[in-house]
Short mmCIF file of C-alpha atoms and ligand atoms in Angstrom, two decimals:
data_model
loop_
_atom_site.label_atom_id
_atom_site.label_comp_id
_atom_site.label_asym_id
_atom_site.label_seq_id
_atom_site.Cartn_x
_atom_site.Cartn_y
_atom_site.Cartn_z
CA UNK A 1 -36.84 -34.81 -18.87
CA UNK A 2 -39.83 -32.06 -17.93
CA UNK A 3 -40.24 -31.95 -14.49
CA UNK A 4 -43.70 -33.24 -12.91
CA UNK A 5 -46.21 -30.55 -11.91
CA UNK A 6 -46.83 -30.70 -7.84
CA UNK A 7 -50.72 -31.17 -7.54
CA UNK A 8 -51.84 -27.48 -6.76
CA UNK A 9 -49.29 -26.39 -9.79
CA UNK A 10 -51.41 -28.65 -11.90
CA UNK A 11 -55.14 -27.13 -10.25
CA UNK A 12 -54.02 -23.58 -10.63
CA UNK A 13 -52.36 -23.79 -14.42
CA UNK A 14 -55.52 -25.87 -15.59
CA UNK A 15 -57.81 -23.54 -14.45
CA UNK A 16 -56.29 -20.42 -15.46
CA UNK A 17 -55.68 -21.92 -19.14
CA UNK A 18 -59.11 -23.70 -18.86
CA UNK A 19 -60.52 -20.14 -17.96
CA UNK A 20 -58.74 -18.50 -21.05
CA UNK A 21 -59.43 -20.87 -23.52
CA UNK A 22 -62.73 -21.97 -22.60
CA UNK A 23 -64.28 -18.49 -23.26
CA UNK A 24 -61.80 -17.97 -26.55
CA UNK A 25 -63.45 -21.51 -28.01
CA UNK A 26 -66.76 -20.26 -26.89
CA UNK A 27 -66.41 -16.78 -28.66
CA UNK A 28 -64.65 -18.55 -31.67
CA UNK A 29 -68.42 -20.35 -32.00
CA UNK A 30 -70.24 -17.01 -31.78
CA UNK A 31 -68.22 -15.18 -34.53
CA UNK A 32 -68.54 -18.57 -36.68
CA UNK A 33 -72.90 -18.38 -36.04
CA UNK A 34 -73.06 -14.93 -36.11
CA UNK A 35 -71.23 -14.93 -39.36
CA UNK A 36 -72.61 -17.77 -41.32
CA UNK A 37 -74.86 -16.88 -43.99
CA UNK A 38 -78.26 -17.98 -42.30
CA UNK A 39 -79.22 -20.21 -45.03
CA UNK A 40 -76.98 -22.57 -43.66
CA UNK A 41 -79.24 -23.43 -40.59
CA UNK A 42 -77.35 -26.48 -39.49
CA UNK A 43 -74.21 -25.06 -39.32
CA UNK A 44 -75.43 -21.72 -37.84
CA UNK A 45 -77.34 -24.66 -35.38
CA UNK A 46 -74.05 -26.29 -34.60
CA UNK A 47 -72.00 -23.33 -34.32
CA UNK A 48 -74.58 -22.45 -31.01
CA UNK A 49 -74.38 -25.40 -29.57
CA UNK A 50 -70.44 -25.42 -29.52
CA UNK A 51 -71.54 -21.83 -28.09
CA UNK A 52 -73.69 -23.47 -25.10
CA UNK A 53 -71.07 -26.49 -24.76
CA UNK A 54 -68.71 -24.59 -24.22
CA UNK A 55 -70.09 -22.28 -21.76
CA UNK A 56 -71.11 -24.90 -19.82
CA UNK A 57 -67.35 -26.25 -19.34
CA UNK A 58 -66.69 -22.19 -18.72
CA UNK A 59 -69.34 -22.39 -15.74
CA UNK A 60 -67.58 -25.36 -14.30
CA UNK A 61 -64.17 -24.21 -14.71
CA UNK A 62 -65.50 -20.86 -13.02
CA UNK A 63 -67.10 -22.66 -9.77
CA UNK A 64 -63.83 -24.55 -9.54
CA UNK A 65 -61.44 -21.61 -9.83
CA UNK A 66 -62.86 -19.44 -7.47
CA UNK A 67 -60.48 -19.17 -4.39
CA UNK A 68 -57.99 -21.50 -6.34
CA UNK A 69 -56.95 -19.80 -9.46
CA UNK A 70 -53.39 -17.89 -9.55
CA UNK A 71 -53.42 -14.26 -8.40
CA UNK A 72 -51.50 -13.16 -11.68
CA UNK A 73 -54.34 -15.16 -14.01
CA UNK A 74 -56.51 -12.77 -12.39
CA UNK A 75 -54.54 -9.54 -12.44
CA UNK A 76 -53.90 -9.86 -16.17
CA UNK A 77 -56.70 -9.56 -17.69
CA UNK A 78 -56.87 -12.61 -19.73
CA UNK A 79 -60.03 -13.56 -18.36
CA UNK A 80 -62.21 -10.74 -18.75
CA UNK A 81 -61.03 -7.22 -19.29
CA UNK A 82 -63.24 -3.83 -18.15
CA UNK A 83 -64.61 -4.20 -21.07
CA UNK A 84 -65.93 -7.25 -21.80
CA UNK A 85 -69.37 -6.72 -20.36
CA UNK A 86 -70.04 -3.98 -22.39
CA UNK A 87 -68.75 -5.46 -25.67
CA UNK A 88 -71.48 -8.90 -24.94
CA UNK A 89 -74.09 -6.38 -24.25
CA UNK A 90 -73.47 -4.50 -27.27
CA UNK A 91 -72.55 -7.96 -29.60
CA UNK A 92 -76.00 -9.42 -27.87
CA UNK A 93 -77.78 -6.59 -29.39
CA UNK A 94 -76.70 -6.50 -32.84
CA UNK A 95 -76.29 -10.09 -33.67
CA UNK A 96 -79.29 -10.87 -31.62
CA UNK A 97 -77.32 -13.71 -29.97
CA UNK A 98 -78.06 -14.68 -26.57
CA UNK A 99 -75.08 -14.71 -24.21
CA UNK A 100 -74.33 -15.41 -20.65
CA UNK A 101 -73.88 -12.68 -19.13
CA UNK A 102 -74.00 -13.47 -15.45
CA UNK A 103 -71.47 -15.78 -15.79
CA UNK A 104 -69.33 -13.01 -16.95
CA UNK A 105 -70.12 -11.51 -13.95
CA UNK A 106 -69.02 -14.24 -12.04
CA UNK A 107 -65.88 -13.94 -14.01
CA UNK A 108 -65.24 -10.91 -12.91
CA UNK A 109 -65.64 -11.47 -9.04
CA UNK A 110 -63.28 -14.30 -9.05
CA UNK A 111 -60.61 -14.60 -5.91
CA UNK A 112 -57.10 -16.04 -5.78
CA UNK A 113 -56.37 -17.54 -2.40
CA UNK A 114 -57.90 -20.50 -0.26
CA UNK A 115 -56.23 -23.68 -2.56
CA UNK A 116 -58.14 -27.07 -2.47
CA UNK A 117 -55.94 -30.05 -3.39
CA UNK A 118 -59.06 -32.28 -3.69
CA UNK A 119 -60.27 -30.52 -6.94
CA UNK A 120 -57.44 -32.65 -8.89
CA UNK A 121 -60.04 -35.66 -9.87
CA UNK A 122 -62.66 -33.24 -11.19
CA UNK A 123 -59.94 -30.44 -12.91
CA UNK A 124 -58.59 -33.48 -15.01
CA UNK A 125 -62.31 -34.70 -15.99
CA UNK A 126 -62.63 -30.87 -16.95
CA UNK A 127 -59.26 -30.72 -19.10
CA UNK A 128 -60.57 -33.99 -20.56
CA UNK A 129 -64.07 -33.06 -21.31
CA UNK A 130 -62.54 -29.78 -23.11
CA UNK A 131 -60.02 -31.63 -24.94
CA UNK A 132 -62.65 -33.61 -26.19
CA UNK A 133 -65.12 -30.46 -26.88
CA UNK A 134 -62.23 -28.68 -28.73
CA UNK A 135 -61.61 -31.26 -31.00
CA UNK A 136 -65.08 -31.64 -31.99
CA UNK A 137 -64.64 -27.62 -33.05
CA UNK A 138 -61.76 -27.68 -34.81
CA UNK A 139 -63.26 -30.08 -36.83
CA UNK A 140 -66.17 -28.01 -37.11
CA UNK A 141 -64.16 -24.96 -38.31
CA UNK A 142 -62.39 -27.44 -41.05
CA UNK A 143 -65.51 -28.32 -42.27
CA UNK A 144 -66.89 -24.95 -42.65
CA UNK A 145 -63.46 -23.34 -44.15
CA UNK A 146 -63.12 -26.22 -46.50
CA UNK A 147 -66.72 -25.25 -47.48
CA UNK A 148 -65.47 -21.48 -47.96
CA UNK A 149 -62.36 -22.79 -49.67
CA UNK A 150 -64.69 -24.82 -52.27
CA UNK A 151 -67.09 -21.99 -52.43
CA UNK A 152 -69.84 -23.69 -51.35
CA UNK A 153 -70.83 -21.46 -47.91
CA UNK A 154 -70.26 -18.15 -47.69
CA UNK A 155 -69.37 -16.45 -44.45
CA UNK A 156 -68.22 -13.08 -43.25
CA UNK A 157 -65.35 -14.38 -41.40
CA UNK A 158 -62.24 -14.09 -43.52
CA UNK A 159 -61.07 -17.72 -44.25
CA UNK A 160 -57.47 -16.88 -42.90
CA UNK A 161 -59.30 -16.32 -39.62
CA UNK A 162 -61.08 -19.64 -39.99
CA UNK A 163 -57.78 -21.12 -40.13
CA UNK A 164 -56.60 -18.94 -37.03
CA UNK A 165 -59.30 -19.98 -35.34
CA UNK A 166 -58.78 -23.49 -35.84
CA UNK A 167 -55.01 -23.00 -35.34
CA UNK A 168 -56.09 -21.63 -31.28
CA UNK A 169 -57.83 -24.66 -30.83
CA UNK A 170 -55.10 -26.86 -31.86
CA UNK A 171 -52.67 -24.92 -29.41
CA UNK A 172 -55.06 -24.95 -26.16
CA UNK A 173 -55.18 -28.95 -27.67
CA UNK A 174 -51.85 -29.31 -26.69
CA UNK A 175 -51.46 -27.47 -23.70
CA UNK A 176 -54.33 -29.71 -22.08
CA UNK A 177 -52.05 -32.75 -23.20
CA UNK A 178 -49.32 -31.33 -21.48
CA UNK A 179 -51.09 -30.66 -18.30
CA UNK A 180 -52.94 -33.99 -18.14
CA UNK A 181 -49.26 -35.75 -18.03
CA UNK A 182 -47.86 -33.40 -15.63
CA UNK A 183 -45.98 -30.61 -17.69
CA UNK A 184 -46.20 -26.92 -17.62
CA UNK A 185 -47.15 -26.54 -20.88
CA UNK A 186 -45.24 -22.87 -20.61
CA UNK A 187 -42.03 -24.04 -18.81
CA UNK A 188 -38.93 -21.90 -20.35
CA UNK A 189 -37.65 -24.77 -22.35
CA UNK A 190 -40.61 -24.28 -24.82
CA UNK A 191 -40.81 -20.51 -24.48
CA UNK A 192 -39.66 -20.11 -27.87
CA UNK A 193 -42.07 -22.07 -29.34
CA UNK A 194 -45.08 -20.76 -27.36
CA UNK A 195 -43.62 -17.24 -28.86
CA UNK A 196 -43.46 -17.47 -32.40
CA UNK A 197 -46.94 -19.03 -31.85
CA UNK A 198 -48.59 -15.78 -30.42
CA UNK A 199 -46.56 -13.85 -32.37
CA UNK A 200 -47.90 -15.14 -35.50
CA UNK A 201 -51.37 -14.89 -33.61
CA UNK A 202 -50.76 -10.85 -33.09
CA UNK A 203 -49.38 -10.07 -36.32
CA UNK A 204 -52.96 -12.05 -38.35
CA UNK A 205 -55.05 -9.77 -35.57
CA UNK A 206 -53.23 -7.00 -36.98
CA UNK A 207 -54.14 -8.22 -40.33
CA UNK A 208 -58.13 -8.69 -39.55
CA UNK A 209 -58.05 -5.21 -38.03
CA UNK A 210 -57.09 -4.21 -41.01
CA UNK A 211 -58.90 -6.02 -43.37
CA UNK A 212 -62.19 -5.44 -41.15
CA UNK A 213 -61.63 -1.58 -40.80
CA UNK A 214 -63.25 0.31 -43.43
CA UNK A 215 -60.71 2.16 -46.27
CA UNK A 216 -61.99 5.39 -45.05
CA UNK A 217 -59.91 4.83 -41.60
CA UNK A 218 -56.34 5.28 -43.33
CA UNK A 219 -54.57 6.02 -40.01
CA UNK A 220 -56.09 3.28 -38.02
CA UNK A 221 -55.32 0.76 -41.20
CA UNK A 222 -52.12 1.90 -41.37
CA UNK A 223 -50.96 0.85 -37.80
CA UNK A 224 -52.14 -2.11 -38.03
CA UNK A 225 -50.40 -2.76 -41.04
CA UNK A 226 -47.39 -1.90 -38.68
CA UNK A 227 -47.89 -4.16 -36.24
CA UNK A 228 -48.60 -7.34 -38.54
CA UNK A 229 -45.11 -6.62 -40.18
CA UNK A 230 -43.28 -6.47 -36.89
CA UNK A 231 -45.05 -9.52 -35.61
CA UNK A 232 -44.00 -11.42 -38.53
CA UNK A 233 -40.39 -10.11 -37.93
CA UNK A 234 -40.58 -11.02 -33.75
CA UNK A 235 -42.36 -14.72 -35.21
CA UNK A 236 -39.69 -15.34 -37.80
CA UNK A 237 -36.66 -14.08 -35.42
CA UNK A 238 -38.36 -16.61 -32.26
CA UNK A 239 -38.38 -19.46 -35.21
CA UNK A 240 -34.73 -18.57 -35.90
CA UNK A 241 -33.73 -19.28 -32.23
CA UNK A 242 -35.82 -22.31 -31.70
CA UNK A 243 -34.42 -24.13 -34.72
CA UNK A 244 -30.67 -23.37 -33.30
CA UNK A 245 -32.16 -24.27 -29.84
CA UNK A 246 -30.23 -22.50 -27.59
CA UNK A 247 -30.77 -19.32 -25.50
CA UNK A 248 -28.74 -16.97 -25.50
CA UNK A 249 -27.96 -12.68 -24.59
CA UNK A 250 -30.02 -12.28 -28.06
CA UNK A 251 -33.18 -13.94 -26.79
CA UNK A 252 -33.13 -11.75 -23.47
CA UNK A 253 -32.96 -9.22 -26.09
CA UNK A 254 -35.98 -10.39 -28.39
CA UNK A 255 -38.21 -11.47 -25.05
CA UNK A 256 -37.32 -7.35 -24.35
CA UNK A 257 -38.53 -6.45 -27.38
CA UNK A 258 -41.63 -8.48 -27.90
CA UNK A 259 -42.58 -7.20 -24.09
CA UNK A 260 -42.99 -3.61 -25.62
CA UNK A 261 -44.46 -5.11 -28.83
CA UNK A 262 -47.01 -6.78 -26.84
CA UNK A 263 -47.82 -3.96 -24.63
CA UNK A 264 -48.19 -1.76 -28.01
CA UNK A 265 -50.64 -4.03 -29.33
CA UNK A 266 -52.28 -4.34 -26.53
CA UNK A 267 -53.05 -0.56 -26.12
CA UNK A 268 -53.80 -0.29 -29.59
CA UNK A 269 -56.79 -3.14 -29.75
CA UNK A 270 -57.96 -1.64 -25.96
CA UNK A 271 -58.15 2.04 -27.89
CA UNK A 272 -59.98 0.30 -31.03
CA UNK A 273 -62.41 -1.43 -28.63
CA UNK A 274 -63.39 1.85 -26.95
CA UNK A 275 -63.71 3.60 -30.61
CA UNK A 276 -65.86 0.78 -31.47
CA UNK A 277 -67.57 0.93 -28.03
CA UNK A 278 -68.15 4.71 -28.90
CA UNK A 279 -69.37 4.12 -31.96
CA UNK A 280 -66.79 6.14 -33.21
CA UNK A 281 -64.99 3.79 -35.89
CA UNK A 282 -66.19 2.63 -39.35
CA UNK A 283 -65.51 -1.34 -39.34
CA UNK A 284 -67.16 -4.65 -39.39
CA UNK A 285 -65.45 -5.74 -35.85
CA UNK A 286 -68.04 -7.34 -34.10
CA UNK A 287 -67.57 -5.36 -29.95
CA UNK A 288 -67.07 -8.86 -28.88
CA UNK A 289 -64.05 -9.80 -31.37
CA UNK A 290 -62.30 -6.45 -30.46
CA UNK A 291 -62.59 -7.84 -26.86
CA UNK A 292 -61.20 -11.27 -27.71
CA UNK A 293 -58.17 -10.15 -29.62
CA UNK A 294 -57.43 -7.55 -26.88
CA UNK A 295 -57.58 -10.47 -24.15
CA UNK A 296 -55.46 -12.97 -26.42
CA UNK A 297 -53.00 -10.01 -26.18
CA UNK A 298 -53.23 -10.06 -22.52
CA UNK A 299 -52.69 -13.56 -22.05
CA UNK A 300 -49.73 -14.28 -24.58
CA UNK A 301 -48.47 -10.89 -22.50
CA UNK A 302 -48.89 -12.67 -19.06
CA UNK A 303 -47.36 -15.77 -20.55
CA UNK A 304 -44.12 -13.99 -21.44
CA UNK A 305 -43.52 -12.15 -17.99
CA UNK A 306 -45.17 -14.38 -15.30
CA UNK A 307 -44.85 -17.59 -15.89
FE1 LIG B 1 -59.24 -16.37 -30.82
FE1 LIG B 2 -56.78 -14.89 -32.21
#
């Protein structure tokens, strides 16, 4: 039996996976209309207004979480990194997208602290309004992978990443539908599973890096070849102890290890945003992307050692 979530448990870990997620899903529908081939205007048409949807559910979720989100949310950088402003300004002007940047700003001057127990009504109207959004998307990103699949639309965005993307919005799916019955979607019991998940997650960024990075970077291509093989190792070994289902000395070990693999990722997508930043990498990582795979990082980091 899962234990109930106390009513602040349930404001705090809906808005701090409301505030990750919402601005993943949000980015997921700028990298789909930024790389659309334009002739498909009513995709590229949708793709934006998943974009503005979804902000709008981020500006809520912002309002609410300010003074009530958990300090650790914050500290991790899951939310918004250093960087993030500068990789929107940057991703603004080359795709000629509009974003929203003061709300990033906002974002950034968010406080932990004062908790309001009367937010419950309207944080489970939120989770249920992005349940409902993210579905919509992940249908969206079926459609237009099916139509890369069939060769019917072409897009820059590898259709392995389509599939990744749609595979994030199937997970922060789930984790609403834990929440909205009262489950910590990240108790210890499912650790293993929520694991091999992000682990698969890290080892395909390693993979994009890769496959976005242009041949002439050989040392930069290499290591991320590195890290997608030990990903796939850490996802495989997590699958291993989830289908015995029992923790033991080995998965101390393993959580151990994945901390430093983690942390090693991490660094290494914060150094290739700044290259990119610089201007000093050949690649077609859009700023933005480089930013969103570094804060996925952060967040399957924070998962694993504070929660
Ligand atoms: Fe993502
Ligand atoms: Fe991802």
């Amino acid at each position: 039996m899962d234990r109930q979530l106390e009513t602040m448990e349930f404001i705090q870990k809906s808005l701090g996976l409301n505030l990750f997620f919402l601005r993943i899903m949000k980015e997921h529908s700028l990298i789909l209309e930024a790389g659309i081939a334009p002739k498909n205007t009513e995709l590229v048409e949708a793709a934006g207004e998943f974009r503005n949807g979804f902000n709008k559910l981020l500006n809520e979720a912002v309002r609410m979480a300010d003074g009530n989100v958990s300090p650790t949310v914050l500290e991790s950088e899951e939310i918004v990194t250093e960087l993030t402003l500068q990789a929107e300004e940057k991703t603004e002007e080359l795709s000629g997208i509009d974003i929203d940047m003061t709300l990033t700003k906002m974002e950034m001057l968010l406080r932990s602290g004062r908790e309001d127990p009367g937010l419950e009504d309207a944080v489970r109207r939120l989770n249920s309004q992005a349940i409902h959004l993210t579905r919509s998307l992940a249908d969206f990103k079926t459609t237009v992978l099916n139509g890369v699949l069939n060769c019917k639309i072409f897009t820059y965005v590898l259709p392995t990443m389509i599939e990744h993307l749609r595979e994030e919005a199937d997970a922060y799916i789930e984790c609403l539908e834990k929440l909205q019955q009262g489950i910590d979607p990240y108790q210890e019991k499912h650790i293993m599973g929520a694991k091999a998940f992000w682990d698969h997650i890290m080892a395909e960024h390693a993979q994009f890096v890769a496959h976005l990075l242009d041949p002439s970077e050989v040392k930069l291509v290499q290591q991320a070849n590195r890290f997608a093989e030990r990903f796939f190792r850490l996802a495989r070994e997590a699958e291993w102890i989830k289908s015995r289902g029992r923790f033991n000395r080995y998965m101390r070990e393993l959580m151990r290890e994945e901390i430093r693999a983690t942390r090693d990722i991490r660094n290494f997508k914060r150094t290739g945003e700044e290259l990119i930043l610089a201007c000093q990498v050949r690649s077609i990582i859009i700023p933005l992307l480089a930013d969103h795979i570094l804060r996925e990082a952060n967040h399957f980091l924070a998962v694993m050692t504070n929660r």
